[in-house]
Coordinates of C-alpha atoms and ligand atoms in Angstrom, one line a residue:
M1305 CA -0.2 0.2 0.1
I1306 CA 0.9 3.3 -0.7
T1307 CA 0.6 5.7 2.1
I1308 CA -0.3 9.6 1.0
K1309 CA 0.5 11.6 4.0
T1310 CA -1.7 14.3 5.8
P1311 CA -0.9 17.7 6.5
E1312 CA 0.5 17.3 9.4
E1313 CA 2.5 14.1 8.7
I1314 CA 4.1 16.1 5.5
E1315 CA 5.3 19.0 8.3
K1316 CA 6.6 15.9 10.2
M1317 CA 8.3 14.9 6.7
R1318 CA 9.5 17.9 5.8
A1319 CA 11.4 18.0 9.5
T1320 CA 12.8 14.9 9.8
S1321 CA 14.0 15.6 5.9
R1322 CA 15.4 19.0 6.9
L1323 CA 17.6 17.4 9.6
A1324 CA 19.0 14.4 7.7
A1325 CA 20.3 17.1 4.9
E1326 CA 21.3 19.6 7.4
T1327 CA 23.4 16.4 9.1
L1328 CA 24.9 15.5 5.5
R1329 CA 25.8 19.1 4.9
M1330 CA 27.5 19.1 8.6
I1331 CA 29.8 16.4 8.0
E1332 CA 31.0 17.6 4.6
S1333 CA 33.8 19.4 6.2
H1334 CA 35.4 16.8 8.3
V1335 CA 35.4 14.1 4.7
K1336 CA 39.1 15.0 4.0
P1337 CA 42.3 12.7 3.8
G1338 CA 43.3 11.0 7.3
T1339 CA 39.8 10.6 8.7
T1340 CA 38.0 7.3 9.4
T1341 CA 34.4 6.5 8.2
D1342 CA 33.9 5.5 12.0
T1343 CA 34.6 9.3 12.8
L1344 CA 32.1 10.5 10.2
N1345 CA 29.8 8.1 11.8
D1346 CA 30.7 9.2 15.6
I1347 CA 29.9 13.2 14.5
C1348 CA 26.9 12.2 12.3
H1349 CA 25.6 10.0 15.3
Q1350 CA 25.9 13.0 18.0
F1351 CA 24.8 15.6 15.7
I1352 CA 21.5 13.6 15.1
V1353 CA 20.6 12.6 18.9
D1354 CA 21.9 16.6 19.8
N1355 CA 18.7 17.3 17.4
G1356 CA 16.5 15.0 19.2
A1357 CA 15.9 12.1 16.5
Y1358 CA 17.7 8.9 16.0
P1359 CA 19.6 7.7 13.1
S1360 CA 17.7 5.1 11.4
P1361 CA 20.4 2.7 10.5
L1362 CA 21.4 2.2 13.8
N1363 CA 20.2 -1.8 14.4
Y1364 CA 18.1 -1.3 11.5
R1365 CA 17.7 -5.2 10.2
G1366 CA 20.8 -5.5 12.1
F1367 CA 22.8 -3.0 10.6
P1368 CA 26.0 -1.8 13.3
K1369 CA 26.3 1.7 13.0
S1370 CA 24.3 5.6 12.5
I1371 CA 25.1 6.0 8.9
C1372 CA 26.0 4.5 5.6
T1373 CA 29.6 5.4 4.6
S1374 CA 30.8 3.8 0.8
V1375 CA 34.4 4.2 -0.6
N1376 CA 35.1 3.9 -4.3
Q1377 CA 33.6 0.9 -5.5
Q1378 CA 31.6 0.2 -2.9
V1379 CA 28.2 0.7 -3.9
C1380 CA 26.0 1.4 -0.8
H1381 CA 25.5 -0.1 2.6
G1382 CA 29.1 0.3 3.8
I1383 CA 29.8 -0.1 7.3
P1384 CA 32.4 2.8 9.1
G1385 CA 34.8 1.5 10.2
D1386 CA 38.6 2.1 10.9
R1387 CA 39.0 2.7 7.2
V1388 CA 41.1 6.0 6.6
L1389 CA 40.0 7.9 3.9
R1390 CA 43.0 8.9 1.3
G1391 CA 43.2 11.6 -1.4
G1392 CA 41.3 11.1 -4.8
D1393 CA 38.6 8.7 -3.0
I1394 CA 35.0 8.9 -3.6
I1395 CA 32.7 8.5 -0.2
N1396 CA 29.2 8.3 -0.6
V1397 CA 27.5 9.6 2.7
D1398 CA 24.0 8.3 3.5
I1399 CA 21.7 9.9 6.1
T1400 CA 18.6 8.4 7.6
T1401 CA 17.0 10.1 10.8
T1402 CA 13.6 9.3 12.5
L1403 CA 12.4 12.6 14.1
D1404 CA 8.9 12.5 15.4
G1405 CA 8.2 9.3 14.0
F1406 CA 9.0 9.8 10.4
H1407 CA 12.4 8.9 8.3
G1408 CA 14.1 11.3 6.2
D1409 CA 16.5 9.8 4.1
T1410 CA 19.6 11.7 1.7
S1411 CA 23.0 11.0 0.8
K1412 CA 25.9 12.5 -1.5
T1413 CA 29.2 11.4 -2.8
L1414 CA 32.0 13.3 -2.0
F1415 CA 35.2 14.2 -3.3
V1416 CA 38.5 13.0 -0.7
G1417 CA 40.9 15.6 -1.4
K1418 CA 41.9 16.6 -5.3
P1419 CA 39.1 14.3 -7.3
T1420 CA 40.5 12.0 -10.2
P1421 CA 39.3 12.0 -13.8
K1422 CA 37.3 8.8 -13.2
G1423 CA 35.7 10.3 -10.1
S1424 CA 34.5 13.3 -11.1
K1425 CA 33.1 11.6 -14.1
I1426 CA 30.6 8.7 -11.9
V1427 CA 30.1 11.8 -9.4
R1428 CA 28.7 14.1 -11.8
V1429 CA 27.0 11.1 -14.1
A1430 CA 25.5 9.7 -10.6
K1431 CA 24.6 13.3 -9.7
E1432 CA 23.0 14.0 -13.2
C1433 CA 20.4 10.7 -13.1
L1434 CA 18.9 12.1 -9.4
D1435 CA 18.3 15.6 -11.0
L1436 CA 16.3 14.4 -14.4
G1437 CA 14.6 11.5 -12.1
I1438 CA 13.4 14.5 -10.1
R1439 CA 12.4 17.2 -12.9
V1440 CA 10.3 14.5 -14.6
L1441 CA 8.4 14.1 -11.8
R1442 CA 4.6 15.1 -12.0
P1443 CA 1.0 14.2 -10.3
G1444 CA -0.3 12.0 -12.9
G1445 CA 2.9 10.7 -14.1
H1446 CA 3.9 7.1 -13.4
I1447 CA 6.9 5.8 -11.1
G1448 CA 8.2 4.2 -14.5
D1449 CA 9.0 7.5 -15.8
I1450 CA 12.0 7.9 -13.3
G1451 CA 13.8 4.9 -14.2
D1452 CA 13.4 5.5 -18.0
V1453 CA 15.3 8.6 -17.8
I1454 CA 17.9 7.8 -15.5
E1455 CA 18.7 4.7 -17.2
R1456 CA 18.7 6.8 -20.6
H1457 CA 21.2 9.2 -19.2
A1458 CA 23.7 6.4 -17.6
K1459 CA 24.0 4.3 -20.7
K1460 CA 24.4 7.9 -23.3
N1461 CA 27.3 8.2 -20.9
R1462 CA 28.4 4.6 -20.9
C1463 CA 27.7 4.5 -17.5
S1464 CA 25.1 1.4 -16.0
V1465 CA 22.6 1.2 -13.3
V1466 CA 22.7 -1.1 -10.6
R1467 CA 19.5 -3.1 -10.7
E1468 CA 19.3 -5.1 -7.4
Y1469 CA 18.7 -1.5 -5.1
C1470 CA 16.0 1.2 -5.7
G1471 CA 14.8 4.1 -4.3
H1472 CA 11.4 3.7 -1.7
G1473 CA 8.5 5.2 -0.4
I1474 CA 9.1 6.9 3.0
G1475 CA 7.4 7.9 6.0
R1476 CA 6.9 6.4 9.3
Q1477 CA 8.5 3.4 7.8
F1478 CA 12.0 3.6 6.4
H1479 CA 11.1 1.7 3.1
E1480 CA 7.7 1.6 2.0
E1481 CA 6.1 1.0 -0.8
P1482 CA 6.4 1.9 -3.9
S1483 CA 10.2 0.4 -4.6
V1484 CA 11.1 3.2 -7.2
L1485 CA 13.4 1.5 -9.8
H1486 CA 16.2 3.3 -11.8
Y1487 CA 15.8 1.7 -14.9
G1488 CA 12.3 1.2 -16.4
I1489 CA 9.6 1.9 -19.1
P1490 CA 7.5 5.4 -18.9
G1491 CA 3.9 5.3 -18.3
S1492 CA 4.6 1.9 -16.2
G1493 CA 4.1 1.4 -12.6
A1494 CA 2.2 3.2 -10.0
E1495 CA 0.7 6.5 -11.0
I1496 CA 2.2 9.4 -9.2
R1497 CA -0.3 11.1 -6.9
P1498 CA -0.4 14.3 -4.1
G1499 CA 0.6 13.4 -0.7
M1500 CA 3.2 10.5 -1.5
T1501 CA 6.7 10.9 -0.6
F1502 CA 9.5 8.6 -2.1
T1503 CA 13.0 8.7 -1.9
I1504 CA 15.2 8.6 -5.2
E1505 CA 18.6 7.1 -4.8
P1506 CA 20.3 6.3 -8.4
M1507 CA 23.6 4.2 -7.9
I1508 CA 25.8 4.3 -11.1
N1509 CA 29.0 2.3 -11.9
L1510 CA 31.4 3.4 -14.4
G1511 CA 32.0 0.2 -15.5
K1512 CA 29.3 -2.6 -15.2
A1513 CA 26.3 -3.3 -13.6
P1514 CA 26.7 -6.3 -11.7
I1515 CA 27.3 -6.0 -8.0
K1516 CA 28.4 -8.6 -5.2
H1517 CA 28.0 -8.5 -1.1
M1518 CA 31.3 -8.6 1.3
P1519 CA 31.8 -11.3 4.0
D1520 CA 30.3 -8.4 6.4
K1521 CA 26.9 -9.0 4.6
W1522 CA 26.0 -5.3 4.2
T1523 CA 28.7 -3.8 1.9
V1524 CA 27.7 -3.8 -1.4
V1525 CA 30.6 -3.6 -4.3
T1526 CA 31.1 -3.7 -8.0
K1527 CA 31.9 -6.5 -9.2
D1528 CA 34.2 -5.4 -12.0
H1529 CA 35.5 -3.0 -9.1
S1530 CA 34.9 -0.4 -10.6
L1531 CA 33.9 3.0 -9.0
S1532 CA 30.4 3.8 -8.4
A1533 CA 28.6 6.7 -7.2
Q1534 CA 25.1 7.3 -5.9
F1535 CA 23.0 10.7 -4.7
E1536 CA 19.6 10.6 -2.9
H1537 CA 17.1 12.7 -1.5
T1538 CA 13.5 12.2 -0.3
I1539 CA 10.6 14.0 -2.3
L1540 CA 6.9 15.2 -1.4
I1541 CA 4.8 14.9 -4.7
T1542 CA 2.7 18.4 -4.6
E1543 CA -0.7 19.2 -6.3
T1544 CA 1.4 21.0 -9.0
G1545 CA 4.4 19.0 -8.8
Y1546 CA 7.2 18.1 -6.2
E1547 CA 8.9 19.3 -3.7
V1548 CA 12.2 17.7 -2.7
L1549 CA 12.6 17.6 1.4
T1550 CA 16.0 16.8 1.5
D1551 CA 17.0 20.1 -0.8
L1552 CA 18.9 22.8 1.3
D1553 CA 19.5 25.3 -1.2
G1554 CA 16.8 25.4 -3.0
E1555 CA 18.4 23.6 -6.4
Y1556 CA 15.0 22.2 -7.3
V1557 CA 12.8 25.2 -6.3
Ligands
MF3_956 N1 19.8 5.0 3.6 C1 19.8 3.9 2.9 C2 18.6 4.0 1.9 O1 19.1 4.8 1.2 C3 19.3 2.4 3.5 C4 20.2 1.5 4.7 S1 19.8 0.3 5.0 C5 21.2 0.1 6.5 O2 17.4 3.5 1.6 F1 20.6 -0.8 7.0 F2 22.2 -0.3 6.0 F3 21.3 1.4 7.1
CO957 CO1 16.8 5.3 0.8
CO958 CO1 20.0 6.2 2.0

């Protein structure tokens, strides 16, 4: 069942999504060579708790940390640990907060120090894929419209879309219906309606699409060890279009 949020629920979605976005903005300046992913985790955890919220990943299906940190060929769900960031790395930091019973979810792939040409390319294409997926949104459209524009843009750039993980409805539950695939056929899938809240979060690989899991059972990596990047926003569908709830900069207004 796809939940349509009430005006009161929408206010709570705005608040939790804003906090997730503020956490992501806060951690950016800490991403630099020599820092460990555990340090990023601990700073985010403290910030979220200090703001009266809970880091949704912590203990979610047994996940052991408060944020996900996925470096280089890691696609998603990287577990923060003692890994030391190095110049030229790319790192996706994925933040999900629970505030007043509602989840807000956003992520971004950041450069550590000076970007490499390959890092720059995959980060650019992944961000463009998210932006295209957002800009196609309209009430009366279909969820399949999103995957269609994303997949075509990735292919045009000779990159590939990870197929095993998708965006998702979000609200009182971390992951709700609908599944928002990042590939697909225009006009297919559920109709997009005002009051829906969901994420778009394409994982784009510089090489081929297949992925595998690391022995820790969480970290997803590209099978061909190519770089992977991801960006994620939580979005509300409105009567006239959309509102990007995790956009602090007015980038989509
Ligand atoms: N934040 C991720 C998403 O975008 C989910 C992380 S689940 C976790 O859906 F357990 F790995 F934290
Ligand atoms: Co998500
Ligand atoms: Co996320």
